[in-house]
Amino acid sequence: MIETSSPRIITAPSSPIDMNDATISSIEKNNNISSSSSSSRESLIENAALELEFMQLQQQPEVQQLYPFPNGCYQLMQSIPGNSLCIDCGAGHPQWASVTYGALICMECSGKHRQLGVQYAKVRSIRMDHWSATEILKMLEGGNEQLLTFFQRHRLIGIQKYRTKAAKFYQDGMEQHVNNLNKSGLPYKGRELSRKQTTPKAASNKI
């Protein structure tokens, strides 16, 4: 009989690119440089895809399996526009996440998100918590600039914007988009191609 009472924690294999302080510093400095080579971007995607594939192969029915946030996926997430700054206050090098929106936040703002309640924001530490494969994929498909643009378009400000109908629409669209990616069974090819893999309904209209 398969146990369903508690998640199973698995240690993912090391990324082909080791993460250390120097690497993190380099990512931060180059996060917003649009002239980065396509080959470098492709390398980040390939490393993240290998880690996602490993996690998918480990999946078992009715068992939620959790992993430390993989290094390759971390580096790819850091390269997403806007992710070098907290989406709410602009603090640098945010190491917490609102998984619901695929957005990065600082420690101080993570407390504000927790106060909203899990129905509005699911908060995780990038380095201290364990993640499901779906949550990690959501972070790769989200991004601070993308969400900030959405909020600006709807003229939403302040922490209470996460309790609006517009925010719920974004949340549902993100969930649908990631579910469609999981159902496709295709290898991960990055954000640009993933949008072509999913059906252009409500989810793709907003993300």
mmCIF file of C-alpha atoms in Angstrom:
data_model
loop_
_atom_site.group_PDB
_atom_site.id
_atom_site.type_symbol
_atom_site.label_atom_id
_atom_site.label_comp_id
_atom_site.label_asym_id
_atom_site.label_seq_id
_atom_site.Cartn_x
_atom_site.Cartn_y
_atom_site.Cartn_z
ATOM 1 C CA MET A 1 0.000 0.000 0.000
ATOM 2 C CA ILE A 2 1.338 3.439 -0.972
ATOM 3 C CA GLU A 3 1.705 5.938 1.863
ATOM 4 C CA THR A 4 0.099 9.338 1.283
ATOM 5 C CA SER A 5 0.377 10.927 4.719
ATOM 6 C CA SER A 6 3.711 12.688 4.282
ATOM 7 C CA PRO A 7 5.841 13.889 1.349
ATOM 8 C CA ARG A 8 8.928 11.965 0.358
ATOM 9 C CA ILE A 9 12.124 14.038 0.294
ATOM 10 C CA ILE A 10 14.695 13.137 -2.349
ATOM 11 C CA THR A 11 18.117 14.644 -2.934
ATOM 12 C CA ALA A 12 18.512 15.584 -6.589
ATOM 13 C CA PRO A 13 21.888 15.027 -8.261
ATOM 14 C CA SER A 14 24.340 17.906 -8.343
ATOM 15 C CA SER A 15 23.958 20.323 -11.204
ATOM 16 C CA PRO A 16 26.564 20.152 -13.959
ATOM 17 C CA ILE A 17 27.453 23.687 -12.822
ATOM 18 C CA ASP A 18 28.399 23.957 -9.138
ATOM 19 C CA MET A 19 26.781 26.800 -7.199
ATOM 20 C CA ASN A 20 28.966 28.872 -4.907
ATOM 21 C CA ASP A 21 29.176 32.474 -3.695
ATOM 22 C CA ALA A 22 31.203 33.550 -6.719
ATOM 23 C CA THR A 23 28.639 32.041 -9.088
ATOM 24 C CA ILE A 24 25.739 33.720 -7.291
ATOM 25 C CA SER A 25 27.563 37.067 -7.387
ATOM 26 C CA SER A 26 28.222 36.662 -11.100
ATOM 27 C CA ILE A 27 24.562 35.855 -11.777
ATOM 28 C CA GLU A 28 23.434 38.944 -9.897
ATOM 29 C CA LYS A 29 25.806 41.226 -11.799
ATOM 30 C CA ASN A 30 24.692 39.896 -15.167
ATOM 31 C CA ASN A 31 21.024 39.279 -14.417
ATOM 32 C CA ASN A 32 19.724 42.236 -16.410
ATOM 33 C CA ILE A 33 22.230 42.207 -19.267
ATOM 34 C CA SER A 34 20.221 41.526 -22.402
ATOM 35 C CA SER A 35 23.305 40.856 -24.512
ATOM 36 C CA SER A 36 24.118 37.477 -22.904
ATOM 37 C CA SER A 37 24.887 34.888 -25.568
ATOM 38 C CA SER A 38 22.248 32.446 -26.743
ATOM 39 C CA SER A 39 24.628 29.553 -26.155
ATOM 40 C CA SER A 40 24.895 30.495 -22.470
ATOM 41 C CA ARG A 41 21.106 30.684 -22.224
ATOM 42 C CA GLU A 42 20.738 27.319 -23.909
ATOM 43 C CA SER A 43 23.230 25.817 -21.463
ATOM 44 C CA LEU A 44 21.175 27.053 -18.512
ATOM 45 C CA ILE A 45 18.018 25.575 -20.010
ATOM 46 C CA GLU A 46 19.696 22.233 -20.712
ATOM 47 C CA ASN A 47 20.990 21.923 -17.150
ATOM 48 C CA ALA A 48 17.570 22.772 -15.709
ATOM 49 C CA ALA A 49 15.869 20.337 -18.107
ATOM 50 C CA LEU A 50 18.091 17.478 -16.903
ATOM 51 C CA GLU A 51 17.161 18.195 -13.292
ATOM 52 C CA LEU A 52 13.449 18.412 -14.111
ATOM 53 C CA GLU A 53 13.674 15.131 -16.019
ATOM 54 C CA PHE A 54 15.308 13.442 -13.021
ATOM 55 C CA MET A 55 12.499 14.623 -10.752
ATOM 56 C CA GLN A 56 9.832 13.510 -13.186
ATOM 57 C CA LEU A 57 11.372 10.040 -13.389
ATOM 58 C CA GLN A 58 11.200 9.766 -9.595
ATOM 59 C CA GLN A 59 7.481 10.504 -9.446
ATOM 60 C CA GLN A 60 5.221 7.852 -7.941
ATOM 61 C CA PRO A 61 1.406 7.788 -7.887
ATOM 62 C CA GLU A 62 -0.151 9.362 -4.795
ATOM 63 C CA VAL A 63 3.235 10.277 -3.300
ATOM 64 C CA GLN A 64 4.335 13.901 -3.163
ATOM 65 C CA GLN A 65 8.098 13.958 -3.608
ATOM 66 C CA LEU A 66 10.108 16.977 -2.538
ATOM 67 C CA TYR A 67 13.600 18.133 -3.463
ATOM 68 C CA PRO A 68 16.100 20.858 -2.543
ATOM 69 C CA PHE A 69 15.891 23.555 -5.214
ATOM 70 C CA PRO A 70 18.345 22.240 -7.873
ATOM 71 C CA ASN A 71 21.329 24.397 -8.797
ATOM 72 C CA GLY A 72 20.697 24.377 -12.542
ATOM 73 C CA CYS A 73 17.070 25.418 -12.057
ATOM 74 C CA TYR A 74 18.234 28.073 -9.589
ATOM 75 C CA GLN A 75 20.598 29.610 -12.120
ATOM 76 C CA LEU A 76 17.946 29.609 -14.836
ATOM 77 C CA MET A 77 15.442 31.191 -12.441
ATOM 78 C CA GLN A 78 17.963 33.906 -11.557
ATOM 79 C CA SER A 79 18.348 34.779 -15.249
ATOM 80 C CA ILE A 80 14.632 35.577 -15.618
ATOM 81 C CA PRO A 81 13.989 39.335 -16.048
ATOM 82 C CA GLY A 82 13.245 41.111 -12.764
ATOM 83 C CA ASN A 83 14.328 38.247 -10.531
ATOM 84 C CA SER A 84 17.362 40.045 -9.122
ATOM 85 C CA LEU A 85 15.038 42.251 -7.026
ATOM 86 C CA CYS A 86 12.142 41.563 -4.646
ATOM 87 C CA ILE A 87 8.941 42.121 -6.581
ATOM 88 C CA ASP A 88 7.309 44.060 -3.726
ATOM 89 C CA CYS A 89 10.016 46.282 -2.213
ATOM 90 C CA GLY A 90 12.917 46.085 -4.665
ATOM 91 C CA ALA A 91 15.425 44.588 -2.206
ATOM 92 C CA GLY A 92 18.326 42.870 -3.932
ATOM 93 C CA HIS A 93 19.032 39.137 -4.139
ATOM 94 C CA PRO A 94 15.650 37.842 -2.897
ATOM 95 C CA GLN A 95 15.873 34.280 -1.570
ATOM 96 C CA TRP A 96 12.206 33.630 -0.807
ATOM 97 C CA ALA A 97 9.370 32.913 -3.207
ATOM 98 C CA SER A 98 5.669 33.327 -3.580
ATOM 99 C CA VAL A 99 5.222 30.020 -5.391
ATOM 100 C CA THR A 100 1.615 30.868 -6.226
ATOM 101 C CA TYR A 101 2.823 33.524 -8.671
ATOM 102 C CA GLY A 102 6.292 32.210 -9.506
ATOM 103 C CA ALA A 103 7.779 35.385 -8.031
ATOM 104 C CA LEU A 104 10.817 36.101 -5.848
ATOM 105 C CA ILE A 105 10.516 38.120 -2.633
ATOM 106 C CA CYS A 106 12.809 39.150 0.223
ATOM 107 C CA MET A 107 12.619 37.767 3.767
ATOM 108 C CA GLU A 108 10.715 40.779 5.082
ATOM 109 C CA CYS A 109 8.099 40.611 2.338
ATOM 110 C CA SER A 110 7.794 36.833 2.778
ATOM 111 C CA GLY A 111 6.290 37.534 6.204
ATOM 112 C CA LYS A 112 3.690 39.824 4.638
ATOM 113 C CA HIS A 113 2.812 37.142 2.107
ATOM 114 C CA ARG A 114 2.388 34.549 4.858
ATOM 115 C CA GLN A 115 -0.044 36.885 6.595
ATOM 116 C CA LEU A 116 -2.200 36.914 3.460
ATOM 117 C CA GLY A 117 -2.932 33.207 3.948
ATOM 118 C CA VAL A 118 -2.095 30.167 1.834
ATOM 119 C CA GLN A 119 -5.150 30.723 -0.377
ATOM 120 C CA TYR A 120 -3.471 33.893 -1.637
ATOM 121 C CA ALA A 121 0.253 33.140 -1.410
ATOM 122 C CA LYS A 122 2.260 29.981 -0.796
ATOM 123 C CA VAL A 123 5.682 30.982 0.534
ATOM 124 C CA ARG A 124 8.917 28.968 0.270
ATOM 125 C CA SER A 125 12.576 29.597 1.005
ATOM 126 C CA ILE A 126 14.675 28.931 -2.087
ATOM 127 C CA ARG A 127 17.532 27.342 -0.134
ATOM 128 C CA MET A 128 16.017 26.108 3.150
ATOM 129 C CA ASP A 129 12.784 24.464 1.998
ATOM 130 C CA HIS A 130 12.099 21.441 -0.192
ATOM 131 C CA TRP A 131 10.093 21.740 -3.391
ATOM 132 C CA SER A 132 7.904 19.634 -5.641
ATOM 133 C CA ALA A 133 8.825 19.396 -9.323
ATOM 134 C CA THR A 134 5.662 21.324 -10.211
ATOM 135 C CA GLU A 135 6.562 24.172 -7.842
ATOM 136 C CA ILE A 136 10.049 24.421 -9.349
ATOM 137 C CA LEU A 137 8.588 24.495 -12.854
ATOM 138 C CA LYS A 138 6.234 27.268 -11.762
ATOM 139 C CA MET A 139 9.223 29.362 -10.677
ATOM 140 C CA LEU A 140 10.828 28.852 -14.092
ATOM 141 C CA GLU A 141 7.641 29.846 -15.895
ATOM 142 C CA GLY A 142 6.825 32.823 -13.688
ATOM 143 C CA GLY A 143 9.116 35.766 -13.061
ATOM 144 C CA ASN A 144 9.048 39.128 -11.327
ATOM 145 C CA GLU A 145 9.005 41.340 -14.402
ATOM 146 C CA GLN A 146 6.150 39.342 -15.885
ATOM 147 C CA LEU A 147 4.019 39.615 -12.730
ATOM 148 C CA LEU A 148 4.928 43.259 -12.120
ATOM 149 C CA THR A 149 3.865 44.141 -15.668
ATOM 150 C CA PHE A 150 0.560 42.372 -15.055
ATOM 151 C CA PHE A 151 -0.078 44.314 -11.844
ATOM 152 C CA GLN A 152 0.877 47.616 -13.487
ATOM 153 C CA ARG A 153 -1.478 46.932 -16.379
ATOM 154 C CA HIS A 154 -4.316 46.478 -13.880
ATOM 155 C CA ARG A 155 -3.133 49.439 -11.774
ATOM 156 C CA LEU A 156 -2.721 47.315 -8.651
ATOM 157 C CA ILE A 157 -0.389 48.372 -5.829
ATOM 158 C CA GLY A 158 0.339 47.354 -2.227
ATOM 159 C CA ILE A 159 0.317 43.934 -0.608
ATOM 160 C CA GLN A 160 -3.495 43.706 -0.867
ATOM 161 C CA LYS A 161 -3.209 43.432 -4.646
ATOM 162 C CA TYR A 162 -2.674 39.693 -4.108
ATOM 163 C CA ARG A 163 -6.238 39.426 -2.827
ATOM 164 C CA THR A 164 -7.843 40.875 -5.955
ATOM 165 C CA LYS A 165 -9.779 39.075 -8.674
ATOM 166 C CA ALA A 166 -7.050 40.009 -11.146
ATOM 167 C CA ALA A 167 -4.421 38.286 -9.001
ATOM 168 C CA LYS A 168 -6.648 35.197 -8.783
ATOM 169 C CA PHE A 169 -6.936 35.212 -12.575
ATOM 170 C CA TYR A 170 -3.139 35.286 -12.876
ATOM 171 C CA GLN A 171 -2.802 32.543 -10.270
ATOM 172 C CA ASP A 172 -5.299 30.270 -12.047
ATOM 173 C CA GLY A 173 -3.701 30.923 -15.422
ATOM 174 C CA MET A 174 -0.250 30.060 -14.105
ATOM 175 C CA GLU A 175 -1.588 26.858 -12.558
ATOM 176 C CA GLN A 176 -3.247 25.837 -15.823
ATOM 177 C CA HIS A 177 -0.161 26.662 -17.864
ATOM 178 C CA VAL A 178 2.146 24.550 -15.659
ATOM 179 C CA ASN A 179 -0.360 21.680 -15.573
ATOM 180 C CA ASN A 180 -0.478 21.716 -19.371
ATOM 181 C CA LEU A 181 3.319 21.520 -19.493
ATOM 182 C CA ASN A 182 3.317 18.553 -17.116
ATOM 183 C CA LYS A 183 0.653 16.765 -19.143
ATOM 184 C CA SER A 184 2.521 17.298 -22.401
ATOM 185 C CA GLY A 185 5.283 14.910 -21.315
ATOM 186 C CA LEU A 186 7.767 16.866 -23.440
ATOM 187 C CA PRO A 187 11.299 17.754 -22.278
ATOM 188 C CA TYR A 188 11.634 21.258 -20.884
ATOM 189 C CA LYS A 189 12.924 23.682 -23.539
ATOM 190 C CA GLY A 190 12.644 26.991 -21.723
ATOM 191 C CA ARG A 191 10.009 29.666 -21.255
ATOM 192 C CA GLU A 192 9.844 30.804 -24.867
ATOM 193 C CA LEU A 193 9.083 27.353 -26.289
ATOM 194 C CA SER A 194 6.879 26.304 -23.366
ATOM 195 C CA ARG A 195 4.348 28.947 -24.326
ATOM 196 C CA LYS A 196 4.034 27.332 -27.737
ATOM 197 C CA GLN A 197 3.482 23.896 -26.177
ATOM 198 C CA THR A 198 0.404 24.906 -24.167
ATOM 199 C CA THR A 199 -3.047 25.752 -25.473
ATOM 200 C CA PRO A 200 -3.543 29.527 -25.880
ATOM 201 C CA LYS A 201 -6.496 29.893 -23.531
ATOM 202 C CA ALA A 202 -6.833 32.014 -20.383
ATOM 203 C CA ALA A 203 -3.462 30.943 -19.048
ATOM 204 C CA SER A 204 -1.421 31.999 -22.038
ATOM 205 C CA ASN A 205 -3.364 35.234 -22.353
ATOM 206 C CA LYS A 206 -1.988 36.451 -19.059
ATOM 207 C CA ILE A 207 1.432 34.865 -18.804
#
